Each structure stands twice: as structure tokens, then as C-alpha cells.
Short mmCIF file of C-alpha atoms and ligand atoms in Angstrom, two decimals:
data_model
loop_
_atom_site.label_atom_id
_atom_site.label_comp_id
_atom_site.label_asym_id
_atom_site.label_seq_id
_atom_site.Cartn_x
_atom_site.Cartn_y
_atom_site.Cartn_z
CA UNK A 51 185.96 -76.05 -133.23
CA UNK A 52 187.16 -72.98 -130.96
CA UNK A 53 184.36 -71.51 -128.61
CA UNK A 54 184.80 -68.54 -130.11
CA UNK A 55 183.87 -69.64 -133.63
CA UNK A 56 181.08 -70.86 -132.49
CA UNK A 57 179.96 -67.87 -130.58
CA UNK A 58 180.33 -66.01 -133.86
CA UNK A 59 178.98 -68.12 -136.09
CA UNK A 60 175.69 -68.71 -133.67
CA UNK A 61 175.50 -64.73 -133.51
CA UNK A 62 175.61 -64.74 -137.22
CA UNK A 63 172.95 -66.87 -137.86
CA UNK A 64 170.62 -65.01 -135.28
CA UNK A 65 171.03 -62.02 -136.89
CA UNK A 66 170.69 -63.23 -140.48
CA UNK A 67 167.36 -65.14 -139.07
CA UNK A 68 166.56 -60.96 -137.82
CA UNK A 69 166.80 -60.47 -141.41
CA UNK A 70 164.51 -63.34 -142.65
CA UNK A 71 167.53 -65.17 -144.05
CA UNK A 72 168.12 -68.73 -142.75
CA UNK A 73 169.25 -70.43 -145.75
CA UNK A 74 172.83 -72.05 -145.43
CA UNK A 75 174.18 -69.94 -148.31
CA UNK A 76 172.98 -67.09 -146.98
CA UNK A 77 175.65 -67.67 -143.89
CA UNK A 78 178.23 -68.47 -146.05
CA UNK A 79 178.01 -65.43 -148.66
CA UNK A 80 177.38 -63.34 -145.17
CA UNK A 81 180.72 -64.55 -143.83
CA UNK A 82 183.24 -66.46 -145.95
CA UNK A 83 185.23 -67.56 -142.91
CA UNK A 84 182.92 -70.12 -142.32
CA UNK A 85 181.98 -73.30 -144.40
CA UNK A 86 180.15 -76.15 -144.99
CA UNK A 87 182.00 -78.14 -142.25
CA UNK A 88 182.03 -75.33 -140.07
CA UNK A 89 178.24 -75.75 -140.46
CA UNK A 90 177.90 -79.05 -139.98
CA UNK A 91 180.36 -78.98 -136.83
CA UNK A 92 177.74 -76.81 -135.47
CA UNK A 93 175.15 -79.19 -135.92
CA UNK A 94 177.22 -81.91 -134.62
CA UNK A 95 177.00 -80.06 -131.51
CA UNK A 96 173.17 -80.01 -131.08
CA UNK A 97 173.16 -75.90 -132.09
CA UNK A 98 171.39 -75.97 -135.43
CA UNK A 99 169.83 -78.53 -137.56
CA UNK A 100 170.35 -78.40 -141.53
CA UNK A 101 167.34 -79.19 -142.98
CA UNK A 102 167.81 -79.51 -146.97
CA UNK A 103 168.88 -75.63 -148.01
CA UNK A 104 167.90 -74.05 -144.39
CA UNK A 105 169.72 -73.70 -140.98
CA UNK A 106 167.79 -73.72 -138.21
CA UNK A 107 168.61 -73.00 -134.45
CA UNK A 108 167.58 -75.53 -131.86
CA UNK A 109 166.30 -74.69 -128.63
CA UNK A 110 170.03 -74.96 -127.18
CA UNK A 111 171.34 -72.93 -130.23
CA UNK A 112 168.92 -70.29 -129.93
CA UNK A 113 169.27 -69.96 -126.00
CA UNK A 114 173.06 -69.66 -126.31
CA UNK A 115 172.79 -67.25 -129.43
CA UNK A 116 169.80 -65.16 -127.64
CA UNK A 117 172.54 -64.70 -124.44
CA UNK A 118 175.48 -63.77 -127.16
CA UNK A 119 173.18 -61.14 -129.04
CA UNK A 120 172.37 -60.06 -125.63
CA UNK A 121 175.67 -59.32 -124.10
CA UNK A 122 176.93 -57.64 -127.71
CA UNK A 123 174.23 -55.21 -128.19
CA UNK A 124 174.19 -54.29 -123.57
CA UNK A 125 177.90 -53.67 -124.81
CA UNK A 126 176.98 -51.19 -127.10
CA UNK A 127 174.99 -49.35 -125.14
CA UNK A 128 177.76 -49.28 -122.68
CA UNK A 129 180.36 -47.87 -124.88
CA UNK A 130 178.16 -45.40 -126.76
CA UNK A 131 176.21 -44.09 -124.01
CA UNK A 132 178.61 -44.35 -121.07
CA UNK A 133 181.68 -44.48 -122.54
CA UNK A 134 181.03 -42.55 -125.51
CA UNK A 135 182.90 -44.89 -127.60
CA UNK A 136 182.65 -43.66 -131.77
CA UNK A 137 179.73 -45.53 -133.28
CA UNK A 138 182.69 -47.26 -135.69
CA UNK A 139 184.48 -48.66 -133.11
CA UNK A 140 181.20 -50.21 -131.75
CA UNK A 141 181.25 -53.25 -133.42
CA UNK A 142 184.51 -54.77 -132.57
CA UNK A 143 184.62 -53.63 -129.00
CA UNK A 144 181.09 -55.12 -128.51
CA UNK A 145 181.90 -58.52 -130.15
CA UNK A 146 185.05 -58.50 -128.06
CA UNK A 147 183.25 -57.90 -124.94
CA UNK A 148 180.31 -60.39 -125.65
CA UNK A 149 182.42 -63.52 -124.84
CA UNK A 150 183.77 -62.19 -121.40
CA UNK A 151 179.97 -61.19 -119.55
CA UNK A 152 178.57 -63.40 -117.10
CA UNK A 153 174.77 -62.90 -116.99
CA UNK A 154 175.36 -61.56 -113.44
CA UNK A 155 177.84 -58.76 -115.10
CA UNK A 156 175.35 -58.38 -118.29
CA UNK A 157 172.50 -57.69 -115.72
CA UNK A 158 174.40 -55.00 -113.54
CA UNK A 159 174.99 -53.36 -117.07
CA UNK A 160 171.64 -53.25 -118.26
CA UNK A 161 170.10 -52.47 -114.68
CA UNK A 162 172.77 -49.68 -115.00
CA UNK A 163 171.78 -48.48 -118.34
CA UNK A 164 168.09 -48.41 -117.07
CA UNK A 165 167.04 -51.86 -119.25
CA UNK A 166 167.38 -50.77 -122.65
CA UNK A 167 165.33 -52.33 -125.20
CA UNK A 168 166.88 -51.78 -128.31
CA UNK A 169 171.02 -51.40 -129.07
CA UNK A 170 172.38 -48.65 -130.85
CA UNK A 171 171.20 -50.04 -134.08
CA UNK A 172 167.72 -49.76 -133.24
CA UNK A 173 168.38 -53.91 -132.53
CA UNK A 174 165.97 -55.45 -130.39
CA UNK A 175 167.90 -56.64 -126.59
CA UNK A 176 166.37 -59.63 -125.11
CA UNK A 177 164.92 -59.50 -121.88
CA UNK A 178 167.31 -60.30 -118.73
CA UNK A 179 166.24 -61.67 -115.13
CA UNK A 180 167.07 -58.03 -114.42
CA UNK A 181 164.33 -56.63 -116.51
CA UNK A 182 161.67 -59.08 -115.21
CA UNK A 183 162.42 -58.19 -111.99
CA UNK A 184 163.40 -54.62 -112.46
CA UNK A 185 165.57 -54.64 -109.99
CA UNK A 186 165.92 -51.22 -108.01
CA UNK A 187 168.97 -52.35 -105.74
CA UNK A 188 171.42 -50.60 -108.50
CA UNK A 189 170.92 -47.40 -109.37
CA UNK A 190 170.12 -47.07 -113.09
CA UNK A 191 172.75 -44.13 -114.45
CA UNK A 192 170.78 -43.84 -117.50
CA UNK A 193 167.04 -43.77 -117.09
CA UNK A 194 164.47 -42.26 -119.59
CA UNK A 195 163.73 -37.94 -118.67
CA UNK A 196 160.31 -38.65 -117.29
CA UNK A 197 161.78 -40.40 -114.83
CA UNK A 198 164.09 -37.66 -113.42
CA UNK A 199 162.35 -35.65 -110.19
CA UNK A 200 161.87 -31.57 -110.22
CA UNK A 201 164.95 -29.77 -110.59
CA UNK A 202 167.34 -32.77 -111.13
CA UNK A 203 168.67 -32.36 -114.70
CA UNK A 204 170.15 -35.00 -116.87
CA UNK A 205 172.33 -35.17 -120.62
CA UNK A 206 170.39 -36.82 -123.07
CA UNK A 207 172.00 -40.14 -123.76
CA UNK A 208 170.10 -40.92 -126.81
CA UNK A 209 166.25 -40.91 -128.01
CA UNK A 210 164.65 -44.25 -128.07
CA UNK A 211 162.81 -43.47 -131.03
CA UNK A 212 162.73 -44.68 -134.51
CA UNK A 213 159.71 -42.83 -135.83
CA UNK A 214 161.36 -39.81 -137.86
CA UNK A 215 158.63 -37.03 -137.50
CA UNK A 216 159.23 -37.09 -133.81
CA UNK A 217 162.85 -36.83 -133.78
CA UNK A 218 162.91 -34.00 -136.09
CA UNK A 219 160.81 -31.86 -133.90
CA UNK A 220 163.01 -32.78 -130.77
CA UNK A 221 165.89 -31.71 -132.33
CA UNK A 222 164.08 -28.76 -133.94
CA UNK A 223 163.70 -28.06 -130.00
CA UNK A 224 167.64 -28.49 -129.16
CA UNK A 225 166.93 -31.76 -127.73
CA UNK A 226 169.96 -34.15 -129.06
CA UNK A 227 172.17 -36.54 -127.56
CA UNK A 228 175.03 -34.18 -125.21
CA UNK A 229 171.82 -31.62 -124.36
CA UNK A 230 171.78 -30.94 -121.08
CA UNK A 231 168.00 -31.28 -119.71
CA UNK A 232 166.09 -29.79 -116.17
CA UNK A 233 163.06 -30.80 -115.03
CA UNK A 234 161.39 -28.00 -114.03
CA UNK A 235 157.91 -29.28 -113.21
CA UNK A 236 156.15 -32.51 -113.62
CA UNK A 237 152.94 -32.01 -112.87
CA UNK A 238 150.18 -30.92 -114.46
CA UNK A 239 152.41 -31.06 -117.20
CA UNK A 240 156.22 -31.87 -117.83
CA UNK A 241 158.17 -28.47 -118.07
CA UNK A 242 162.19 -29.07 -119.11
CA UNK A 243 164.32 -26.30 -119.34
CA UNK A 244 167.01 -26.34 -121.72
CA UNK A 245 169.48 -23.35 -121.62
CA UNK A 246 167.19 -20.30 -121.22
CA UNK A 247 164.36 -21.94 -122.69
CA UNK A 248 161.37 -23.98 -121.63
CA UNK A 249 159.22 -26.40 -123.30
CA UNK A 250 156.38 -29.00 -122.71
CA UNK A 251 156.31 -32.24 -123.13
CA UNK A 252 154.09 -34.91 -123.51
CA UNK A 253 154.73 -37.82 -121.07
CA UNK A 254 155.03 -40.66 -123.69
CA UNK A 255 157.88 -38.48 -125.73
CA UNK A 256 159.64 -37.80 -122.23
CA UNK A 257 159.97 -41.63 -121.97
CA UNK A 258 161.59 -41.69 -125.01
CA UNK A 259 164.39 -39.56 -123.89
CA UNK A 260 167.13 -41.18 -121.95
CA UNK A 261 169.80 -39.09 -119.97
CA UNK A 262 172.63 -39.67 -117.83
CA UNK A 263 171.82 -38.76 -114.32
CA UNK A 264 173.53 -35.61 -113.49
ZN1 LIG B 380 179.28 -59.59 -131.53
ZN1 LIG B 381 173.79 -52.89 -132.53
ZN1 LIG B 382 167.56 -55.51 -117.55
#
């Protein structure tokens, strides 16, 4: 079995377990290139166990599939947000790119893209050493707005925010990924201006909005 295979078919069953599915045919209707053997060869090397109709990771399987997920979804970040890649193209360049990180390069990209938690797909990214630490010694390009100083201005990279209400009033207020943001005061309450406008904002919504350093 190629290394490659097996990097894809680990990353398949993490995200199918995401989904609450961790039956065997629920990897094989997911993905026909992969079969029983295929299975089995993965349990033959110590990465899942089949127990009756259910696949389940072991501890190695899940540590290797955990660092897989991890380097795909930091990859999407990177091409959407830096590179400003086309959400379509996403998925191939990030599963392309997910075999080639070292966790030295996958921490310098999230510690660049300010630790993300979540991909593009509102997909939860794993914690790195780099987020523990929080290491400072690279300069995030893309941190969240409340973190920018008076008078520096960002573009809005994206808006870490799932709940629906909230987006719709920030882009009710022009606030969308490709806005251009400036602090104008932080204290005693965050002032942005955005073209010839400013607004408030509360503190918690300002860390929801992450721009590119400009
Ligand atoms: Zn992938
Ligand atoms: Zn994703
Ligand atoms: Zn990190």
C-alpha cells in the first residue's frame, strides 16, 4: 500500500468519524477507490481496528490522521486567504499540499495566518505546538481586527463566524471579505472607518474579523 493511499484513506475516515459515520460501508460508499482489503491493509498496519461493521482509529491512526487533517485544512487557509485561490480549486490544492508539510512548515503557516481555528469550511484545525505556545517570533500576516493598533488598517480576510444574524449585519455595514478596514480608536470603544464611514464595534465581533495586515 502507497503512503499516499493511506494518507487519504486515514483523512477519509476522520472526516466521516466528523460526520458520526464510522461504519466500514460508510468508507466504502464515501469513496469507491478503496475496498475491503484496502481496509484491512490499514489495519494490518496498526491504523484502525475493524470491529464487526465499525472502523475505528487507533491511537497511531488518529495521531497521523489528526496531523493530515491538520496540514489540509492550514492549506486552505493559505490559498484562500493569502493566495486567494477560488474556493473550487481548494480541495485539490489542499490535499496536494497536505503530504509535503513538515510540522515545522505547518506551524510557520498557521503562526502566519494568526492560528486559525476553523478551515474554510467552518472545519475545526487541531491545535499545533505553535498555538500552545503562541509563538510571537513570526509575525502573524493575518490576525483578527481587534488586534490591529490605531490608525493601522487591514483587508478583511474572512469572518470567523458561523452564527448568521451576525454576519448579515456586518455585511449590512460593508464589512466583507476584500473591505478595507482602519482602526480609528480603540479605546473606550472600537471605532473602524470604512471608506467615509465610521462604525462601532463591540470587542468580541472585532475578534471575529480577520484582516491581512496592511
Ligand atoms: Zn486532503
Ligand atoms: Zn475545509
Ligand atoms: Zn498555531
Amino acid at each position: 500500500m502507497e503512503n499516499g493511499n493511506i494518507d487519504e484513506m486515514l483523512e477519509l475516515i476522520w472526516t466521516e468519524e466528523e460526520s458520526g459515520r464510522r461504519r466500514v460501508n460508510d468508507i466504502l460508499n464515501a469513496d469507491k477507490s478503496f475496498d475491503r482489503d484496502s481496509l484491512e491493509g490499514l489495519s494490518g498496519k496498526g491504523y484502525v481496528k475493524l470491529e464487526g461493521e465499525d472502523i475505528i482509529l487507533t491511537p497511531a491512526g488518529r495521531a497521523k490522521a489528526s496531523n493530515i487533517i491538520r496540514n489540509h485544512r492550514l492549506a486552505e487557509r493559505l490559498l484562500k486567504d493569502v493566495l486567494e485561490v477560488k474556493t473550487v480549486e481548494l480541495e485539490t490544492q489542499a490535499c496536494e499540499f497536505e503530504h509535503i508539510l513538515s510540522s515545522e512548515v505547518a506551524d510557520a503557516i498557521c503562526t502566519l495566518l494568526g492560528h486559525p481555528k476553523e478551515c474554510p469550511h467552518g472545519r475545526k484545525i487541531s491545535q499545533g505546538a505553535c498555538c500552545k505556545k503562541a509563538v510571537k517570533e513570526v509575525s502573524s500576516v493575518i490576525v483578527p481586527l481587534a488586534d490591529l493598533r490605531s490608525s493601522q488598517s487591514g483587508k478583511v480576510a474572512y469572518i470567523a463566524t458561523t452564527h448568521h444574524a451576525r454576519l448579515d449585519r456586518l455585511t449590512s455595514l460593508g464589512i466583507f471579505p476584500g473591505v478595507t478596514i482602519r482602526v480609528h480608536q480603540k479605546v473606550p470603544t472600537l471605532v473602524v472607518q470604512l471608506d467615509h464611514m465610521q462604525i462601532a464595534l463591540d470587542k468580541d465581533i472585532a475578534e471575529d474579523i480577520f484582516v491581512r495586515r496592511g
